[in-house]
Coordinates of C-alpha atoms and ligand atoms in Angstrom, one line a residue:
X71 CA 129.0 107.3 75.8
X72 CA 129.2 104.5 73.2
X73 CA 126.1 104.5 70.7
X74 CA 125.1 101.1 71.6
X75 CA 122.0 101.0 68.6
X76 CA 121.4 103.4 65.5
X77 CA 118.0 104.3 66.2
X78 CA 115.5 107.6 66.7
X79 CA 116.3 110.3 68.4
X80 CA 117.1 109.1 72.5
X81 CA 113.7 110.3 75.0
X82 CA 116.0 109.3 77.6
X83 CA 119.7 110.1 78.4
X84 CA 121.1 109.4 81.5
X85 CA 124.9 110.1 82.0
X86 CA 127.1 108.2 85.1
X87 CA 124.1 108.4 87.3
X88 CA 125.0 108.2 91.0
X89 CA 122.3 108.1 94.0
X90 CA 124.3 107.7 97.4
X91 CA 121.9 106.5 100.9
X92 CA 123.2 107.3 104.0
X93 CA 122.9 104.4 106.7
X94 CA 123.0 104.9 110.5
X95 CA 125.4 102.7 112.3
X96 CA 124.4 103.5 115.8
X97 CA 124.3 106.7 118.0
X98 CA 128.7 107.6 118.0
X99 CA 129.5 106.2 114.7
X100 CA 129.0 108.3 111.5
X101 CA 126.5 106.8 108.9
X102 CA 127.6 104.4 106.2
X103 CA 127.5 105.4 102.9
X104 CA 125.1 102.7 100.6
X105 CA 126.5 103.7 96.6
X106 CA 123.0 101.4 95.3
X107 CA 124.0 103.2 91.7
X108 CA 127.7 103.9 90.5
X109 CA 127.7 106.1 87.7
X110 CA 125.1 104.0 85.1
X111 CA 124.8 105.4 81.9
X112 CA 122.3 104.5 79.3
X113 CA 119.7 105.8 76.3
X114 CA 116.1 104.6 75.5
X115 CA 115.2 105.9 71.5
X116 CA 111.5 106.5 70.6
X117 CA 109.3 103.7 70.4
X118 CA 112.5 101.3 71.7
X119 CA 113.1 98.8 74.8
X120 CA 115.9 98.8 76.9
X121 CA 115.9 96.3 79.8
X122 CA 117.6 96.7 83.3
X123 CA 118.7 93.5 84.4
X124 CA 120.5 91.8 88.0
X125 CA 119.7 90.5 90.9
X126 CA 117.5 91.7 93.6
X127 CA 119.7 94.7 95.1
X128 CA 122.1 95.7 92.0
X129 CA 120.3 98.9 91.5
X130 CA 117.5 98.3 89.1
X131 CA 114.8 99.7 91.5
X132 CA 116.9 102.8 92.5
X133 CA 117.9 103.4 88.5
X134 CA 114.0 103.8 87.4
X135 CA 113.1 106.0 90.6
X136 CA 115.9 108.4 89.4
X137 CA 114.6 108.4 85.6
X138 CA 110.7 108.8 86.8
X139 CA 112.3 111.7 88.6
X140 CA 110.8 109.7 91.8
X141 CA 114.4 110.5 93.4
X142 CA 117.3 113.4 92.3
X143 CA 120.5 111.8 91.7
X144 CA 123.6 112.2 93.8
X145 CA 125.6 113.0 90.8
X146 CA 125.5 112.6 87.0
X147 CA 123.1 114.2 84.4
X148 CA 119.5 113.4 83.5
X149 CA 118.1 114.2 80.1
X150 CA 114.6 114.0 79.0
X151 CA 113.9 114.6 75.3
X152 CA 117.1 116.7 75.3
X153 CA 116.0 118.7 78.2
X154 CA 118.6 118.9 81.1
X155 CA 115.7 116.8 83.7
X156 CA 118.0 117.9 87.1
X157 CA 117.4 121.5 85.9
X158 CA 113.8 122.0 84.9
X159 CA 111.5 123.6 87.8
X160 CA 107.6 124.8 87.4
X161 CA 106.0 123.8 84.4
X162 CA 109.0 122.6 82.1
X163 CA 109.6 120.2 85.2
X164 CA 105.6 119.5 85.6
X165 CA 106.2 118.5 81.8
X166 CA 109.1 116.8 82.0
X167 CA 107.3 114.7 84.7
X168 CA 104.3 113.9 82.3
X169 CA 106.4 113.0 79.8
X170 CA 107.7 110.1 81.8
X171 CA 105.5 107.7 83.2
X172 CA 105.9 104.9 85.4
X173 CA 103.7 101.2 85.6
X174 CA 104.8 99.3 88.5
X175 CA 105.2 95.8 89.8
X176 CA 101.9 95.5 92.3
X177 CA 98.8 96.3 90.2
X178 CA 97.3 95.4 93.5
X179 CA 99.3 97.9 95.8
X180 CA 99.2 100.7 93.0
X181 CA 95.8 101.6 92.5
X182 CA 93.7 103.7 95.2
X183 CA 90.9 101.2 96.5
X184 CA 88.8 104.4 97.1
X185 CA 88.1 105.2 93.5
X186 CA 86.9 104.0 90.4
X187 CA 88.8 103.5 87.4
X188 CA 87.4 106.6 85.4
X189 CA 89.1 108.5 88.2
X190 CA 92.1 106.3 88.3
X191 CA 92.6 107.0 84.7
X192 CA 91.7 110.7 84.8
X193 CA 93.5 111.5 87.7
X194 CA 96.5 112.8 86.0
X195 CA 94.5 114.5 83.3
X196 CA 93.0 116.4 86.0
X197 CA 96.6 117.2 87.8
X198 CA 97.6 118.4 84.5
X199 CA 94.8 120.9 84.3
X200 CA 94.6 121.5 80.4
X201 CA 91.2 119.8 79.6
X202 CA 87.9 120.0 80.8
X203 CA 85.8 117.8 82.2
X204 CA 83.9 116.5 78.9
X205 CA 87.4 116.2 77.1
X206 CA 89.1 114.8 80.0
X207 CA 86.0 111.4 80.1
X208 CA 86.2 111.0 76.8
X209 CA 90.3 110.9 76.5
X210 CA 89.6 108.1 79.3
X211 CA 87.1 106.2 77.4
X212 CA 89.7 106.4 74.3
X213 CA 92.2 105.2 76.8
X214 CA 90.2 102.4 78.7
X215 CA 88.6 101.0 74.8
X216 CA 92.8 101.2 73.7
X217 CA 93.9 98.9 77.0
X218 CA 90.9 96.6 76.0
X219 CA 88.9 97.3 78.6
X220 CA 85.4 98.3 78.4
X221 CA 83.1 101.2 79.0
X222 CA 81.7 99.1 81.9
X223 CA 84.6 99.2 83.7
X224 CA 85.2 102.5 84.1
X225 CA 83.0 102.4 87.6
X226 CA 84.1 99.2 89.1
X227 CA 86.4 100.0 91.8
X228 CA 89.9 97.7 92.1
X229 CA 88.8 95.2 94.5
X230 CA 85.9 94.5 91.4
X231 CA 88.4 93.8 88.7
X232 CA 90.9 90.7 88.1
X233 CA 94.9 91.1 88.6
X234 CA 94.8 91.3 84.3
X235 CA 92.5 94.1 84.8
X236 CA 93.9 96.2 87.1
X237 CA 97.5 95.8 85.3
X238 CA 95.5 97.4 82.2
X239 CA 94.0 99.9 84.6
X240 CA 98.1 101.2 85.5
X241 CA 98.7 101.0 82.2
X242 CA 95.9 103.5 80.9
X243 CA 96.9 105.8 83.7
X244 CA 100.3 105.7 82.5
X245 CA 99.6 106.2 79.2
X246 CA 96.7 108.7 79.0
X247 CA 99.4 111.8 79.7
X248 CA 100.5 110.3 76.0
X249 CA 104.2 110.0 77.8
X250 CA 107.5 109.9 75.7
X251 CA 108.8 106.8 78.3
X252 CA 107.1 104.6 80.6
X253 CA 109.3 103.1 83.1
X254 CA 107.9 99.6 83.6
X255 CA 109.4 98.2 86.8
X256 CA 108.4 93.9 87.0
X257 CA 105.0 94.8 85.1
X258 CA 104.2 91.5 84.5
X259 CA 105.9 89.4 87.7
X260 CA 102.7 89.8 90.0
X261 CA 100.5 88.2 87.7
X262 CA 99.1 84.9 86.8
X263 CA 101.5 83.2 83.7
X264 CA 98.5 83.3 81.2
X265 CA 97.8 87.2 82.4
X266 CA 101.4 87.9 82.1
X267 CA 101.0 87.4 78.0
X268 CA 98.4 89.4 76.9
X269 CA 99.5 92.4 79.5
X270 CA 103.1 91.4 77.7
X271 CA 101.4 91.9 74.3
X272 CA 99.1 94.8 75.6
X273 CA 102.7 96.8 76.2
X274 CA 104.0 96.0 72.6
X275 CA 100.9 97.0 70.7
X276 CA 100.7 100.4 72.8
X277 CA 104.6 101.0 71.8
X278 CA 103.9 100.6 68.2
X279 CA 100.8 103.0 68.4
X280 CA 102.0 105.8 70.1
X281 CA 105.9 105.6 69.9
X282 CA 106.3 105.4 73.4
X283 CA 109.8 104.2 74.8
X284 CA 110.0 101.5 77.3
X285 CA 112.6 101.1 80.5
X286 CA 112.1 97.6 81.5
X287 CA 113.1 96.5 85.3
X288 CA 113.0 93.0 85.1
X289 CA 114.6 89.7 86.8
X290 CA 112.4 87.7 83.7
X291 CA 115.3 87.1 81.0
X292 CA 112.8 85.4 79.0
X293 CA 110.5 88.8 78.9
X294 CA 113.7 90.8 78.0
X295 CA 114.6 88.9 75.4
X296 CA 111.2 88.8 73.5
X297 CA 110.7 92.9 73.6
X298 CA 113.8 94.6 74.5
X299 CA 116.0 96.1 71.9
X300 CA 119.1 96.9 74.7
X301 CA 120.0 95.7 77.3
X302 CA 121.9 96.7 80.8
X303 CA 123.1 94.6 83.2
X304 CA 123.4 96.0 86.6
X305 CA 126.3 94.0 89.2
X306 CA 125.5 96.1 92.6
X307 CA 125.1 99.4 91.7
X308 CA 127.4 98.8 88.9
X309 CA 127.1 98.7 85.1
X310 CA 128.5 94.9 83.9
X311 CA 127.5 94.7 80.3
X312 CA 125.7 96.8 78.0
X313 CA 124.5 96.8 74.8
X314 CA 122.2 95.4 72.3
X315 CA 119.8 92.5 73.4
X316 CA 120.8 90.5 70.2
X317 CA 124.3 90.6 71.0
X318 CA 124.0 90.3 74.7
X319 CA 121.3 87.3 74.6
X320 CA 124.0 85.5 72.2
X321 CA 127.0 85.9 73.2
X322 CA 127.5 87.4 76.8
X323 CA 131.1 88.6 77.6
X324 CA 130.8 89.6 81.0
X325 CA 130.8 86.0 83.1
X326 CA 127.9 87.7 85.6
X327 CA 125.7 88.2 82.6
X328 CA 126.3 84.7 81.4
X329 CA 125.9 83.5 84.9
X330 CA 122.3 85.0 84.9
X331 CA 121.5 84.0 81.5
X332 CA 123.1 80.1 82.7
X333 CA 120.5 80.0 85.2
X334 CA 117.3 80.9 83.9
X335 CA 114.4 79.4 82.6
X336 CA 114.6 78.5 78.4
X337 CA 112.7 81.5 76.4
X338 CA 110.6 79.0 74.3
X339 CA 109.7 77.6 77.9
X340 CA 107.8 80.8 79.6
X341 CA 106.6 79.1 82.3
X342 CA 107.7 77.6 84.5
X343 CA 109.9 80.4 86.2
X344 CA 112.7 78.5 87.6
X345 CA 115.5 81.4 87.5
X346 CA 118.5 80.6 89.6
X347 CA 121.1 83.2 90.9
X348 CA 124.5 82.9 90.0
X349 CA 126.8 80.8 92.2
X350 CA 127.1 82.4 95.9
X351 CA 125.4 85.6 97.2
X352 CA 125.7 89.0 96.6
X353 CA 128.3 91.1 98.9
X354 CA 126.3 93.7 100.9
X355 CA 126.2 97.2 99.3
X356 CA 128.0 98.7 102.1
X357 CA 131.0 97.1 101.7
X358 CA 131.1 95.7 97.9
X359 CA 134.2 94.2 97.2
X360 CA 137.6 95.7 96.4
X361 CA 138.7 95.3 92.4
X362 CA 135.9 93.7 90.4
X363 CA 132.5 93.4 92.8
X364 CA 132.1 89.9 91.0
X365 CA 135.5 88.9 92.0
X366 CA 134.4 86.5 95.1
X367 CA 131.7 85.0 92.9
X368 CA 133.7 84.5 89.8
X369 CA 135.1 81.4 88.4
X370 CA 137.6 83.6 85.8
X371 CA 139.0 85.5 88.4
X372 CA 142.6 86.2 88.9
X373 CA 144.7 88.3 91.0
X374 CA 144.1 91.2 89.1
X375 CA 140.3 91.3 89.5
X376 CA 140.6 91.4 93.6
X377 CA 142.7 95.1 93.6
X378 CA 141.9 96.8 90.4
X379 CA 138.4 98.1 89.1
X380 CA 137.3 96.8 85.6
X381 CA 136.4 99.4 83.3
X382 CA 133.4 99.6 81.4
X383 CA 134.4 99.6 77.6
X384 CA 133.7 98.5 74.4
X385 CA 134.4 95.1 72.8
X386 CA 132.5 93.4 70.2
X387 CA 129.5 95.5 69.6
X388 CA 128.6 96.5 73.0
X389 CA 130.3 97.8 77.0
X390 CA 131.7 95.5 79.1
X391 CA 133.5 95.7 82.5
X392 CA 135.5 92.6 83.0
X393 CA 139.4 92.3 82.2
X394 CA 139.5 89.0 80.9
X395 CA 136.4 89.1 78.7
X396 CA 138.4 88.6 75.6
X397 CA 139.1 85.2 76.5
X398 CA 136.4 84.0 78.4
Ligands
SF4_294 FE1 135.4 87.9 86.8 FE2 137.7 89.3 86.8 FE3 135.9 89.7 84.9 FE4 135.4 90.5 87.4 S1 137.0 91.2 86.1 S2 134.0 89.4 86.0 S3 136.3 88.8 88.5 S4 137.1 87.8 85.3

């Protein structure tokens, strides 16, 4: 795979990723086969952000189960740290697990209404089993001070704290394993605009402390563009562009990518969130397209583009999969 940034050492490398659903079609007709991810590579360095970006349904979702080991891929290879992922069992696989963590869109849906934060927070100290109990309230209280929270909070249950609150709640869970990567999937899109800044600068002050890598999953092109250092764009199930967020941000090759970046809101304009899709809609996943999956949605399409597969390769700094991207 193409070195897309010289950075650190990558946490995460993931190598043509596949994951395959079967879908019934009825009672006598063999089940349809749903490719939501078509050999995705990509690499996260230490204390780095890459964002996943595309359009509901192009994979993003499906990609961060498969990193947060969530889901096994269907084919392709999964490396954590430089530890096959796909091969680990017991505890180098218990480890492996720790070492990635994931925040997720619904800080609402996400939390267990049941218990209170300290045990929210300490939960996965405790699944761990390596500290006791005195070390394992204090780590929280570390963790719940470093998330800005106070020691207050720690036994108010969810339905006592604000949306802000319970993101920062995720977040210490996430983070008190002291994880490698976090795969972030919308962190920020469930809450309220003037939440969505300081959970925003919550995340970047936590990377710089503790190194910890970032996957992003996000449809907010104005988010990726303020923290991500890469970036990959996903066009159902398949890789479109790839490469670094500078690059990609100013001059998109692939016409997708600039069909996304077209429609959505200004950067210096965060709110309000007025993101368009690009022109059409997307085909189903169960039958994508013959050629280039873009092809019916493309204004730069010729005849080629309808029978023959785009490869993903390298042009100006970063991947591409489009056969006319030197003249677009
Ligand atoms: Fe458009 Fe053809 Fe490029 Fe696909 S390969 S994005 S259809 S120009």
């Amino acid at each position: 795979m193409t070195q897309l940034l010289p950075t650190a050492p990558a946490v995460l490398q993931a190598r043509r990723l596949c994951r395959v659903y079967p879908v019934g079609r009825g009672p006598f007709r063999r089940p349809a086969l749903l490719r939501a991810l078509d050999e995705v590579s990509l690499e996260v360095a230490a204390g780095r952000t890459t964002a996943v970006v595309g359009e509901s349904g192009c994979g993003k979702s499906t990609l961060a189960r498969l990193v947060a080991m969530i889901e096994t891929p269907s084919a392709g290879a999964l490396e954590i740290d430089g530890i096959d992922a796909l091969a680990a069992r017991g505890s180098r696989r218990r480890d492996l697990r720790a070492a990635v963590q994931m925040v997720f869109q619904n800080p609402y849906a996400s939390l267990d209404p049941r218990k209170n934060v300290r045990r929210l927070v300490e939960e996965p100290l405790l699944i761990q089993g390596r500290l006791t109990r005195a070390e394992r309230h204090e780590a929280v209280a570390a963790m719940l001070q470093q998330v800005g929270l106070r020691a207050g909070h720690a036994l108010r249950y969810p339905h006592q704290l604000s949306g802000g609150e319970r993101q920062r709640v995720a977040i210490a869970r996430a983070l008190v394993l002291r994880p490698r990567l976090v795969v972030a999937d919308e962190p920020t899109s469930a809450l309220d605009l003037s939440v969505q800044a300081q959970v925003l600068n919550l995340l970047l002050d936590l990377q710089l402390a503790a190194d910890v890598a970032y996957l992003l999953i996000s449809h907010d092109l104005p988010l990726v563009r303020l923290i991500a250092d890469a970036v990959l764009v996903l066009y159902l199930g398949r890789t479109a562009e790839q490469g670094a967020a500078d690059a990609i941000f100013e001059r998109p090759l692939h016409p997708y990518t600039r069909a996304l970046l077209a429609a959505g809101p200004r950067l210096e304009a965060m709110a309000p969130r007025r993101q368009l899709p690009p022109p059409g809609e997307p085909p189903s996943p169960l039958e994508p397209p013959p050629g280039c999956a873009f092809h019916p949605r493309c204004r730069y399409a010729t005849a080629i583009c309808a029978v023959q597969r785009p490869l993903l390769r390298p042009l100006a700094g970063r991947l591409v999969a489009c056969h006319h991207a030197e003249v677009i």
